[in-house]
Amino acid sequence: MVSKADNLKSFLTTFCESENITLSKELKLLWLGELMQEDLEAVKQACVNIMTGKHKVYGKITLKNILEQLRGNTEQDAQLKKEKLEKQADDAYIEFRRCVRSMSPYSNFTHKDKALIACVEELGGWYAITNKTRAELDSPYMKKDFIARYKQNAQADNASLPEQAIGYAEQQNSKRISRGAVNIGILKAL
């Protein structure tokens, strides 16, 4: 059976020959030492991506290029993630505005996007948001504030985000219960 090291040496030799890369013995040992820590199939795929142009390399191919492809540490990947989050936040703001226009302030606000619900809570709660004027909701400050909060919440642990934002009716019921009023639902359960 061929060892991982032998398999990697063989593959690396073929890769270097096909890409006209000349490595000294010391440099080849360095490449092998670094790449031995990675999954062999992933190393092969990274090299194939470089050879086929799926991963752009400018100038001479280096060990750094292979490791970047393996680990996804390219600046391009970071920029793509940032752009994706920006688009997601813009879409969430549009959905937020649609919900404010179409849903009742009296009922609780639920949505499949927990980051959106968290933004509503952070901006004062569902009832407070739905009581804002159109001019207040359309202000650039509100959009900028919402988007900044959304980006932060979208990256948070989903379990830490609220399931719903409380509407006016439940808010009033909570106040009544805290002042000693009897909750009829609890009496029915007894």
mmCIF file with all atom_site columns, C-alpha atoms in Angstrom:
data_model
loop_
_atom_site.group_PDB
_atom_site.id
_atom_site.type_symbol
_atom_site.label_atom_id
_atom_site.label_alt_id
_atom_site.label_comp_id
_atom_site.label_asym_id
_atom_site.label_entity_id
_atom_site.label_seq_id
_atom_site.pdbx_PDB_ins_code
_atom_site.Cartn_x
_atom_site.Cartn_y
_atom_site.Cartn_z
_atom_site.occupancy
_atom_site.B_iso_or_equiv
_atom_site.pdbx_formal_charge
_atom_site.auth_seq_id
_atom_site.auth_comp_id
_atom_site.auth_asym_id
_atom_site.auth_atom_id
_atom_site.pdbx_PDB_model_num
ATOM 1   C CA . MET A 1 1   ? 0.000   0.000  0.000   1.00 0.00 ? 1   MET A CA 1
ATOM 2   C CA . VAL A 1 2   ? 1.301   3.461  -0.919  1.00 0.00 ? 2   VAL A CA 1
ATOM 3   C CA . SER A 1 3   ? 1.646   5.890  1.998   1.00 0.00 ? 3   SER A CA 1
ATOM 4   C CA . LYS A 1 4   ? 0.104   9.364  2.014   1.00 0.00 ? 4   LYS A CA 1
ATOM 5   C CA . ALA A 1 5   ? 3.576   10.913 1.870   1.00 0.00 ? 5   ALA A CA 1
ATOM 6   C CA . ASP A 1 6   ? 4.570   8.858  -1.192  1.00 0.00 ? 6   ASP A CA 1
ATOM 7   C CA . ASN A 1 7   ? 1.250   9.581  -2.878  1.00 0.00 ? 7   ASN A CA 1
ATOM 8   C CA . LEU A 1 8   ? 1.649   13.313 -2.199  1.00 0.00 ? 8   LEU A CA 1
ATOM 9   C CA . LYS A 1 9   ? 5.278   13.300 -3.448  1.00 0.00 ? 9   LYS A CA 1
ATOM 10  C CA . SER A 1 10  ? 4.195   11.625 -6.657  1.00 0.00 ? 10  SER A CA 1
ATOM 11  C CA . PHE A 1 11  ? 1.301   14.012 -7.174  1.00 0.00 ? 11  PHE A CA 1
ATOM 12  C CA . LEU A 1 12  ? 3.399   17.069 -6.339  1.00 0.00 ? 12  LEU A CA 1
ATOM 13  C CA . THR A 1 13  ? 6.105   15.975 -8.805  1.00 0.00 ? 13  THR A CA 1
ATOM 14  C CA . THR A 1 14  ? 3.497   15.577 -11.562 1.00 0.00 ? 14  THR A CA 1
ATOM 15  C CA . PHE A 1 15  ? 1.871   18.904 -10.685 1.00 0.00 ? 15  PHE A CA 1
ATOM 16  C CA . CYS A 1 16  ? 5.192   20.765 -10.710 1.00 0.00 ? 16  CYS A CA 1
ATOM 17  C CA . GLU A 1 17  ? 6.189   19.226 -14.047 1.00 0.00 ? 17  GLU A CA 1
ATOM 18  C CA . SER A 1 18  ? 2.853   20.086 -15.676 1.00 0.00 ? 18  SER A CA 1
ATOM 19  C CA . GLU A 1 19  ? 3.034   23.701 -14.408 1.00 0.00 ? 19  GLU A CA 1
ATOM 20  C CA . ASN A 1 20  ? 6.790   24.122 -15.117 1.00 0.00 ? 20  ASN A CA 1
ATOM 21  C CA . ILE A 1 21  ? 7.573   24.709 -11.434 1.00 0.00 ? 21  ILE A CA 1
ATOM 22  C CA . THR A 1 22  ? 11.141  24.005 -10.341 1.00 0.00 ? 22  THR A CA 1
ATOM 23  C CA . LEU A 1 23  ? 11.581  23.328 -6.632  1.00 0.00 ? 23  LEU A CA 1
ATOM 24  C CA . SER A 1 24  ? 14.845  22.844 -4.776  1.00 0.00 ? 24  SER A CA 1
ATOM 25  C CA . LYS A 1 25  ? 15.054  19.806 -2.516  1.00 0.00 ? 25  LYS A CA 1
ATOM 26  C CA . GLU A 1 26  ? 14.583  22.046 0.562   1.00 0.00 ? 26  GLU A CA 1
ATOM 27  C CA . LEU A 1 27  ? 11.605  23.819 -0.953  1.00 0.00 ? 27  LEU A CA 1
ATOM 28  C CA . LYS A 1 28  ? 10.016  20.528 -1.990  1.00 0.00 ? 28  LYS A CA 1
ATOM 29  C CA . LEU A 1 29  ? 10.385  19.282 1.623   1.00 0.00 ? 29  LEU A CA 1
ATOM 30  C CA . LEU A 1 30  ? 8.743   22.499 2.864   1.00 0.00 ? 30  LEU A CA 1
ATOM 31  C CA . TRP A 1 31  ? 5.817   22.050 0.451   1.00 0.00 ? 31  TRP A CA 1
ATOM 32  C CA . LEU A 1 32  ? 5.445   18.409 1.457   1.00 0.00 ? 32  LEU A CA 1
ATOM 33  C CA . GLY A 1 33  ? 5.581   19.270 5.157   1.00 0.00 ? 33  GLY A CA 1
ATOM 34  C CA . GLU A 1 34  ? 2.829   21.875 4.811   1.00 0.00 ? 34  GLU A CA 1
ATOM 35  C CA . LEU A 1 35  ? 0.625   19.842 2.470   1.00 0.00 ? 35  LEU A CA 1
ATOM 36  C CA . MET A 1 36  ? 0.920   16.645 4.559   1.00 0.00 ? 36  MET A CA 1
ATOM 37  C CA . GLN A 1 37  ? -1.205  18.412 7.189   1.00 0.00 ? 37  GLN A CA 1
ATOM 38  C CA . GLU A 1 38  ? -4.060  18.699 4.701   1.00 0.00 ? 38  GLU A CA 1
ATOM 39  C CA . ASP A 1 39  ? -6.416  16.116 3.243   1.00 0.00 ? 39  ASP A CA 1
ATOM 40  C CA . LEU A 1 40  ? -4.781  14.549 0.163   1.00 0.00 ? 40  LEU A CA 1
ATOM 41  C CA . GLU A 1 41  ? -7.913  14.729 -1.985  1.00 0.00 ? 41  GLU A CA 1
ATOM 42  C CA . ALA A 1 42  ? -8.395  18.386 -1.037  1.00 0.00 ? 42  ALA A CA 1
ATOM 43  C CA . VAL A 1 43  ? -4.771  19.132 -2.022  1.00 0.00 ? 43  VAL A CA 1
ATOM 44  C CA . LYS A 1 44  ? -5.318  17.434 -5.364  1.00 0.00 ? 44  LYS A CA 1
ATOM 45  C CA . GLN A 1 45  ? -8.543  19.388 -5.960  1.00 0.00 ? 45  GLN A CA 1
ATOM 46  C CA . ALA A 1 46  ? -6.834  22.672 -5.044  1.00 0.00 ? 46  ALA A CA 1
ATOM 47  C CA . CYS A 1 47  ? -4.054  21.977 -7.532  1.00 0.00 ? 47  CYS A CA 1
ATOM 48  C CA . VAL A 1 48  ? -6.566  21.020 -10.231 1.00 0.00 ? 48  VAL A CA 1
ATOM 49  C CA . ASN A 1 49  ? -8.474  24.269 -9.556  1.00 0.00 ? 49  ASN A CA 1
ATOM 50  C CA . ILE A 1 50  ? -5.229  26.206 -10.048 1.00 0.00 ? 50  ILE A CA 1
ATOM 51  C CA . MET A 1 51  ? -4.353  24.279 -13.216 1.00 0.00 ? 51  MET A CA 1
ATOM 52  C CA . THR A 1 52  ? -7.797  24.752 -14.774 1.00 0.00 ? 52  THR A CA 1
ATOM 53  C CA . GLY A 1 53  ? -8.030  28.433 -13.851 1.00 0.00 ? 53  GLY A CA 1
ATOM 54  C CA . LYS A 1 54  ? -10.911 28.062 -11.374 1.00 0.00 ? 54  LYS A CA 1
ATOM 55  C CA . HIS A 1 55  ? -8.562  29.651 -8.847  1.00 0.00 ? 55  HIS A CA 1
ATOM 56  C CA . LYS A 1 56  ? -6.709  32.552 -10.469 1.00 0.00 ? 56  LYS A CA 1
ATOM 57  C CA . VAL A 1 57  ? -3.002  32.797 -9.787  1.00 0.00 ? 57  VAL A CA 1
ATOM 58  C CA . TYR A 1 58  ? -1.080  35.800 -11.012 1.00 0.00 ? 58  TYR A CA 1
ATOM 59  C CA . GLY A 1 59  ? 2.567   35.105 -11.745 1.00 0.00 ? 59  GLY A CA 1
ATOM 60  C CA . LYS A 1 60  ? 4.372   32.026 -10.549 1.00 0.00 ? 60  LYS A CA 1
ATOM 61  C CA . ILE A 1 61  ? 2.406   29.397 -8.580  1.00 0.00 ? 61  ILE A CA 1
ATOM 62  C CA . THR A 1 62  ? 3.549   29.226 -4.960  1.00 0.00 ? 62  THR A CA 1
ATOM 63  C CA . LEU A 1 63  ? 2.764   27.113 -1.916  1.00 0.00 ? 63  LEU A CA 1
ATOM 64  C CA . LYS A 1 64  ? 0.781   30.079 -0.625  1.00 0.00 ? 64  LYS A CA 1
ATOM 65  C CA . ASN A 1 65  ? -1.548  29.844 -3.654  1.00 0.00 ? 65  ASN A CA 1
ATOM 66  C CA . ILE A 1 66  ? -2.279  26.187 -2.945  1.00 0.00 ? 66  ILE A CA 1
ATOM 67  C CA . LEU A 1 67  ? -2.870  26.834 0.767   1.00 0.00 ? 67  LEU A CA 1
ATOM 68  C CA . GLU A 1 68  ? -5.162  29.779 -0.008  1.00 0.00 ? 68  GLU A CA 1
ATOM 69  C CA . GLN A 1 69  ? -7.179  27.570 -2.348  1.00 0.00 ? 69  GLN A CA 1
ATOM 70  C CA . LEU A 1 70  ? -7.327  24.858 0.312   1.00 0.00 ? 70  LEU A CA 1
ATOM 71  C CA . ARG A 1 71  ? -8.276  27.080 3.196   1.00 0.00 ? 71  ARG A CA 1
ATOM 72  C CA . GLY A 1 72  ? -10.377 29.675 1.401   1.00 0.00 ? 72  GLY A CA 1
ATOM 73  C CA . ASN A 1 73  ? -8.330  32.541 2.822   1.00 0.00 ? 73  ASN A CA 1
ATOM 74  C CA . THR A 1 74  ? -8.296  34.652 -0.282  1.00 0.00 ? 74  THR A CA 1
ATOM 75  C CA . GLU A 1 75  ? -9.225  38.292 -0.161  1.00 0.00 ? 75  GLU A CA 1
ATOM 76  C CA . GLN A 1 76  ? -11.616 37.541 -3.001  1.00 0.00 ? 76  GLN A CA 1
ATOM 77  C CA . ASP A 1 77  ? -13.561 35.084 -0.794  1.00 0.00 ? 77  ASP A CA 1
ATOM 78  C CA . ALA A 1 78  ? -13.756 37.647 2.003   1.00 0.00 ? 78  ALA A CA 1
ATOM 79  C CA . GLN A 1 79  ? -15.021 40.276 -0.443  1.00 0.00 ? 79  GLN A CA 1
ATOM 80  C CA . LEU A 1 80  ? -17.657 37.875 -1.802  1.00 0.00 ? 80  LEU A CA 1
ATOM 81  C CA . LYS A 1 81  ? -18.884 37.113 1.733   1.00 0.00 ? 81  LYS A CA 1
ATOM 82  C CA . LYS A 1 82  ? -19.087 40.829 2.479   1.00 0.00 ? 82  LYS A CA 1
ATOM 83  C CA . GLU A 1 83  ? -21.053 41.511 -0.710  1.00 0.00 ? 83  GLU A CA 1
ATOM 84  C CA . LYS A 1 84  ? -23.392 38.594 0.008   1.00 0.00 ? 84  LYS A CA 1
ATOM 85  C CA . LEU A 1 85  ? -24.080 39.892 3.530   1.00 0.00 ? 85  LEU A CA 1
ATOM 86  C CA . GLU A 1 86  ? -24.679 43.402 2.148   1.00 0.00 ? 86  GLU A CA 1
ATOM 87  C CA . LYS A 1 87  ? -27.228 42.035 -0.360  1.00 0.00 ? 87  LYS A CA 1
ATOM 88  C CA . GLN A 1 88  ? -28.860 39.919 2.343   1.00 0.00 ? 88  GLN A CA 1
ATOM 89  C CA . ALA A 1 89  ? -29.165 43.000 4.590   1.00 0.00 ? 89  ALA A CA 1
ATOM 90  C CA . ASP A 1 90  ? -30.676 45.091 1.762   1.00 0.00 ? 90  ASP A CA 1
ATOM 91  C CA . ASP A 1 91  ? -33.191 42.326 1.006   1.00 0.00 ? 91  ASP A CA 1
ATOM 92  C CA . ALA A 1 92  ? -34.042 42.068 4.715   1.00 0.00 ? 92  ALA A CA 1
ATOM 93  C CA . TYR A 1 93  ? -34.681 45.814 4.866   1.00 0.00 ? 93  TYR A CA 1
ATOM 94  C CA . ILE A 1 94  ? -37.104 45.553 1.936   1.00 0.00 ? 94  ILE A CA 1
ATOM 95  C CA . GLU A 1 95  ? -38.860 42.633 3.666   1.00 0.00 ? 95  GLU A CA 1
ATOM 96  C CA . PHE A 1 96  ? -38.920 44.605 6.938   1.00 0.00 ? 96  PHE A CA 1
ATOM 97  C CA . ARG A 1 97  ? -40.640 47.540 5.212   1.00 0.00 ? 97  ARG A CA 1
ATOM 98  C CA . ARG A 1 98  ? -43.154 45.173 3.578   1.00 0.00 ? 98  ARG A CA 1
ATOM 99  C CA . CYS A 1 99  ? -43.994 43.623 6.949   1.00 0.00 ? 99  CYS A CA 1
ATOM 100 C CA . VAL A 1 100 ? -44.410 47.014 8.637   1.00 0.00 ? 100 VAL A CA 1
ATOM 101 C CA . ARG A 1 101 ? -46.889 48.082 5.941   1.00 0.00 ? 101 ARG A CA 1
ATOM 102 C CA . SER A 1 102 ? -48.870 44.856 5.841   1.00 0.00 ? 102 SER A CA 1
ATOM 103 C CA . MET A 1 103 ? -48.976 43.439 9.372   1.00 0.00 ? 103 MET A CA 1
ATOM 104 C CA . SER A 1 104 ? -50.918 44.488 12.444  1.00 0.00 ? 104 SER A CA 1
ATOM 105 C CA . PRO A 1 105 ? -49.119 46.237 15.290  1.00 0.00 ? 105 PRO A CA 1
ATOM 106 C CA . TYR A 1 106 ? -51.430 44.457 17.753  1.00 0.00 ? 106 TYR A CA 1
ATOM 107 C CA . SER A 1 107 ? -50.331 40.919 16.982  1.00 0.00 ? 107 SER A CA 1
ATOM 108 C CA . ASN A 1 108 ? -46.891 39.494 17.640  1.00 0.00 ? 108 ASN A CA 1
ATOM 109 C CA . PHE A 1 109 ? -44.423 39.687 14.765  1.00 0.00 ? 109 PHE A CA 1
ATOM 110 C CA . THR A 1 110 ? -42.978 36.357 13.654  1.00 0.00 ? 110 THR A CA 1
ATOM 111 C CA . HIS A 1 111 ? -40.786 35.735 10.637  1.00 0.00 ? 111 HIS A CA 1
ATOM 112 C CA . LYS A 1 112 ? -38.571 32.942 9.313   1.00 0.00 ? 112 LYS A CA 1
ATOM 113 C CA . ASP A 1 113 ? -35.557 35.304 9.499   1.00 0.00 ? 113 ASP A CA 1
ATOM 114 C CA . LYS A 1 114 ? -34.630 35.579 13.175  1.00 0.00 ? 114 LYS A CA 1
ATOM 115 C CA . ALA A 1 115 ? -32.047 38.287 12.433  1.00 0.00 ? 115 ALA A CA 1
ATOM 116 C CA . LEU A 1 116 ? -34.878 40.470 11.118  1.00 0.00 ? 116 LEU A CA 1
ATOM 117 C CA . ILE A 1 117 ? -36.901 39.885 14.304  1.00 0.00 ? 117 ILE A CA 1
ATOM 118 C CA . ALA A 1 118 ? -33.852 40.781 16.416  1.00 0.00 ? 118 ALA A CA 1
ATOM 119 C CA . CYS A 1 119 ? -33.521 44.065 14.500  1.00 0.00 ? 119 CYS A CA 1
ATOM 120 C CA . VAL A 1 120 ? -37.163 44.894 15.192  1.00 0.00 ? 120 VAL A CA 1
ATOM 121 C CA . GLU A 1 121 ? -36.630 44.276 18.907  1.00 0.00 ? 121 GLU A CA 1
ATOM 122 C CA . GLU A 1 122 ? -33.433 46.356 18.961  1.00 0.00 ? 122 GLU A CA 1
ATOM 123 C CA . LEU A 1 123 ? -35.186 49.230 17.184  1.00 0.00 ? 123 LEU A CA 1
ATOM 124 C CA . GLY A 1 124 ? -37.796 49.484 19.934  1.00 0.00 ? 124 GLY A CA 1
ATOM 125 C CA . GLY A 1 125 ? -40.089 46.522 19.345  1.00 0.00 ? 125 GLY A CA 1
ATOM 126 C CA . TRP A 1 126 ? -42.851 45.720 16.893  1.00 0.00 ? 126 TRP A CA 1
ATOM 127 C CA . TYR A 1 127 ? -45.453 48.114 18.269  1.00 0.00 ? 127 TYR A CA 1
ATOM 128 C CA . ALA A 1 128 ? -42.985 51.038 18.378  1.00 0.00 ? 128 ALA A CA 1
ATOM 129 C CA . ILE A 1 129 ? -41.834 50.347 14.819  1.00 0.00 ? 129 ILE A CA 1
ATOM 130 C CA . THR A 1 130 ? -45.372 50.148 13.437  1.00 0.00 ? 130 THR A CA 1
ATOM 131 C CA . ASN A 1 131 ? -46.239 53.455 15.138  1.00 0.00 ? 131 ASN A CA 1
ATOM 132 C CA . LYS A 1 132 ? -43.501 55.325 13.286  1.00 0.00 ? 132 LYS A CA 1
ATOM 133 C CA . THR A 1 133 ? -44.524 57.644 10.482  1.00 0.00 ? 133 THR A CA 1
ATOM 134 C CA . ARG A 1 134 ? -43.703 56.822 6.899   1.00 0.00 ? 134 ARG A CA 1
ATOM 135 C CA . ALA A 1 135 ? -41.131 59.651 6.912   1.00 0.00 ? 135 ALA A CA 1
ATOM 136 C CA . GLU A 1 136 ? -39.402 58.155 9.966   1.00 0.00 ? 136 GLU A CA 1
ATOM 137 C CA . LEU A 1 137 ? -39.316 54.705 8.378   1.00 0.00 ? 137 LEU A CA 1
ATOM 138 C CA . ASP A 1 138 ? -38.058 56.094 5.058   1.00 0.00 ? 138 ASP A CA 1
ATOM 139 C CA . SER A 1 139 ? -35.254 58.101 6.639   1.00 0.00 ? 139 SER A CA 1
ATOM 140 C CA . PRO A 1 140 ? -31.720 57.163 5.572   1.00 0.00 ? 140 PRO A CA 1
ATOM 141 C CA . TYR A 1 141 ? -30.822 56.920 9.267   1.00 0.00 ? 141 TYR A CA 1
ATOM 142 C CA . MET A 1 142 ? -33.422 54.166 9.840   1.00 0.00 ? 142 MET A CA 1
ATOM 143 C CA . LYS A 1 143 ? -32.208 52.177 6.834   1.00 0.00 ? 143 LYS A CA 1
ATOM 144 C CA . LYS A 1 144 ? -28.541 52.556 7.806   1.00 0.00 ? 144 LYS A CA 1
ATOM 145 C CA . ASP A 1 145 ? -29.297 51.596 11.416  1.00 0.00 ? 145 ASP A CA 1
ATOM 146 C CA . PHE A 1 146 ? -31.382 48.586 10.375  1.00 0.00 ? 146 PHE A CA 1
ATOM 147 C CA . ILE A 1 147 ? -28.753 47.319 7.923   1.00 0.00 ? 147 ILE A CA 1
ATOM 148 C CA . ALA A 1 148 ? -25.919 47.679 10.453  1.00 0.00 ? 148 ALA A CA 1
ATOM 149 C CA . ARG A 1 149 ? -27.920 45.787 13.068  1.00 0.00 ? 149 ARG A CA 1
ATOM 150 C CA . TYR A 1 150 ? -29.001 43.150 10.553  1.00 0.00 ? 150 TYR A CA 1
ATOM 151 C CA . LYS A 1 151 ? -25.420 42.406 9.490   1.00 0.00 ? 151 LYS A CA 1
ATOM 152 C CA . GLN A 1 152 ? -24.457 41.904 13.114  1.00 0.00 ? 152 GLN A CA 1
ATOM 153 C CA . ASN A 1 153 ? -27.502 39.738 13.894  1.00 0.00 ? 153 ASN A CA 1
ATOM 154 C CA . ALA A 1 154 ? -27.139 37.658 10.718  1.00 0.00 ? 154 ALA A CA 1
ATOM 155 C CA . GLN A 1 155 ? -23.707 36.566 11.906  1.00 0.00 ? 155 GLN A CA 1
ATOM 156 C CA . ALA A 1 156 ? -24.892 35.763 15.445  1.00 0.00 ? 156 ALA A CA 1
ATOM 157 C CA . ASP A 1 157 ? -25.789 32.310 16.694  1.00 0.00 ? 157 ASP A CA 1
ATOM 158 C CA . ASN A 1 158 ? -29.348 31.610 15.542  1.00 0.00 ? 158 ASN A CA 1
ATOM 159 C CA . ALA A 1 159 ? -30.286 30.158 18.945  1.00 0.00 ? 159 ALA A CA 1
ATOM 160 C CA . SER A 1 160 ? -29.519 33.484 20.645  1.00 0.00 ? 160 SER A CA 1
ATOM 161 C CA . LEU A 1 161 ? -31.971 35.425 18.459  1.00 0.00 ? 161 LEU A CA 1
ATOM 162 C CA . PRO A 1 162 ? -35.628 35.989 19.452  1.00 0.00 ? 162 PRO A CA 1
ATOM 163 C CA . GLU A 1 163 ? -38.423 33.893 17.966  1.00 0.00 ? 163 GLU A CA 1
ATOM 164 C CA . GLN A 1 164 ? -40.876 36.808 17.790  1.00 0.00 ? 164 GLN A CA 1
ATOM 165 C CA . ALA A 1 165 ? -41.306 40.491 18.494  1.00 0.00 ? 165 ALA A CA 1
ATOM 166 C CA . ILE A 1 166 ? -44.104 41.323 20.925  1.00 0.00 ? 166 ILE A CA 1
ATOM 167 C CA . GLY A 1 167 ? -47.133 43.158 19.572  1.00 0.00 ? 167 GLY A CA 1
ATOM 168 C CA . TYR A 1 168 ? -49.273 45.718 21.367  1.00 0.00 ? 168 TYR A CA 1
ATOM 169 C CA . ALA A 1 169 ? -51.878 43.250 22.687  1.00 0.00 ? 169 ALA A CA 1
ATOM 170 C CA . GLU A 1 170 ? -49.343 40.987 24.369  1.00 0.00 ? 170 GLU A CA 1
ATOM 171 C CA . GLN A 1 171 ? -47.406 43.994 25.625  1.00 0.00 ? 171 GLN A CA 1
ATOM 172 C CA . GLN A 1 172 ? -50.567 45.289 27.356  1.00 0.00 ? 172 GLN A CA 1
ATOM 173 C CA . ASN A 1 173 ? -51.403 41.835 28.734  1.00 0.00 ? 173 ASN A CA 1
ATOM 174 C CA . SER A 1 174 ? -47.904 41.578 30.200  1.00 0.00 ? 174 SER A CA 1
ATOM 175 C CA . LYS A 1 175 ? -48.319 44.929 31.923  1.00 0.00 ? 175 LYS A CA 1
ATOM 176 C CA . ARG A 1 176 ? -51.685 43.875 33.367  1.00 0.00 ? 176 ARG A CA 1
ATOM 177 C CA . ILE A 1 177 ? -50.252 40.614 34.704  1.00 0.00 ? 177 ILE A CA 1
ATOM 178 C CA . SER A 1 178 ? -47.296 42.381 36.240  1.00 0.00 ? 178 SER A CA 1
ATOM 179 C CA . ARG A 1 179 ? -49.717 44.750 38.045  1.00 0.00 ? 179 ARG A CA 1
ATOM 180 C CA . GLY A 1 180 ? -51.608 41.819 39.559  1.00 0.00 ? 180 GLY A CA 1
ATOM 181 C CA . ALA A 1 181 ? -54.333 41.210 36.975  1.00 0.00 ? 181 ALA A CA 1
ATOM 182 C CA . VAL A 1 182 ? -55.387 37.588 36.581  1.00 0.00 ? 182 VAL A CA 1
ATOM 183 C CA . ASN A 1 183 ? -54.549 35.832 33.329  1.00 0.00 ? 183 ASN A CA 1
ATOM 184 C CA . ILE A 1 184 ? -57.719 34.035 32.226  1.00 0.00 ? 184 ILE A CA 1
ATOM 185 C CA . GLY A 1 185 ? -55.685 31.465 30.252  1.00 0.00 ? 185 GLY A CA 1
ATOM 186 C CA . ILE A 1 186 ? -53.989 30.346 33.452  1.00 0.00 ? 186 ILE A CA 1
ATOM 187 C CA . LEU A 1 187 ? -57.338 30.041 35.270  1.00 0.00 ? 187 LEU A CA 1
ATOM 188 C CA . LYS A 1 188 ? -58.748 27.857 32.478  1.00 0.00 ? 188 LYS A CA 1
ATOM 189 C CA . ALA A 1 189 ? -55.729 25.574 32.753  1.00 0.00 ? 189 ALA A CA 1
ATOM 190 C CA . LEU A 1 190 ? -56.313 25.128 36.487  1.00 0.00 ? 190 LEU A CA 1
#
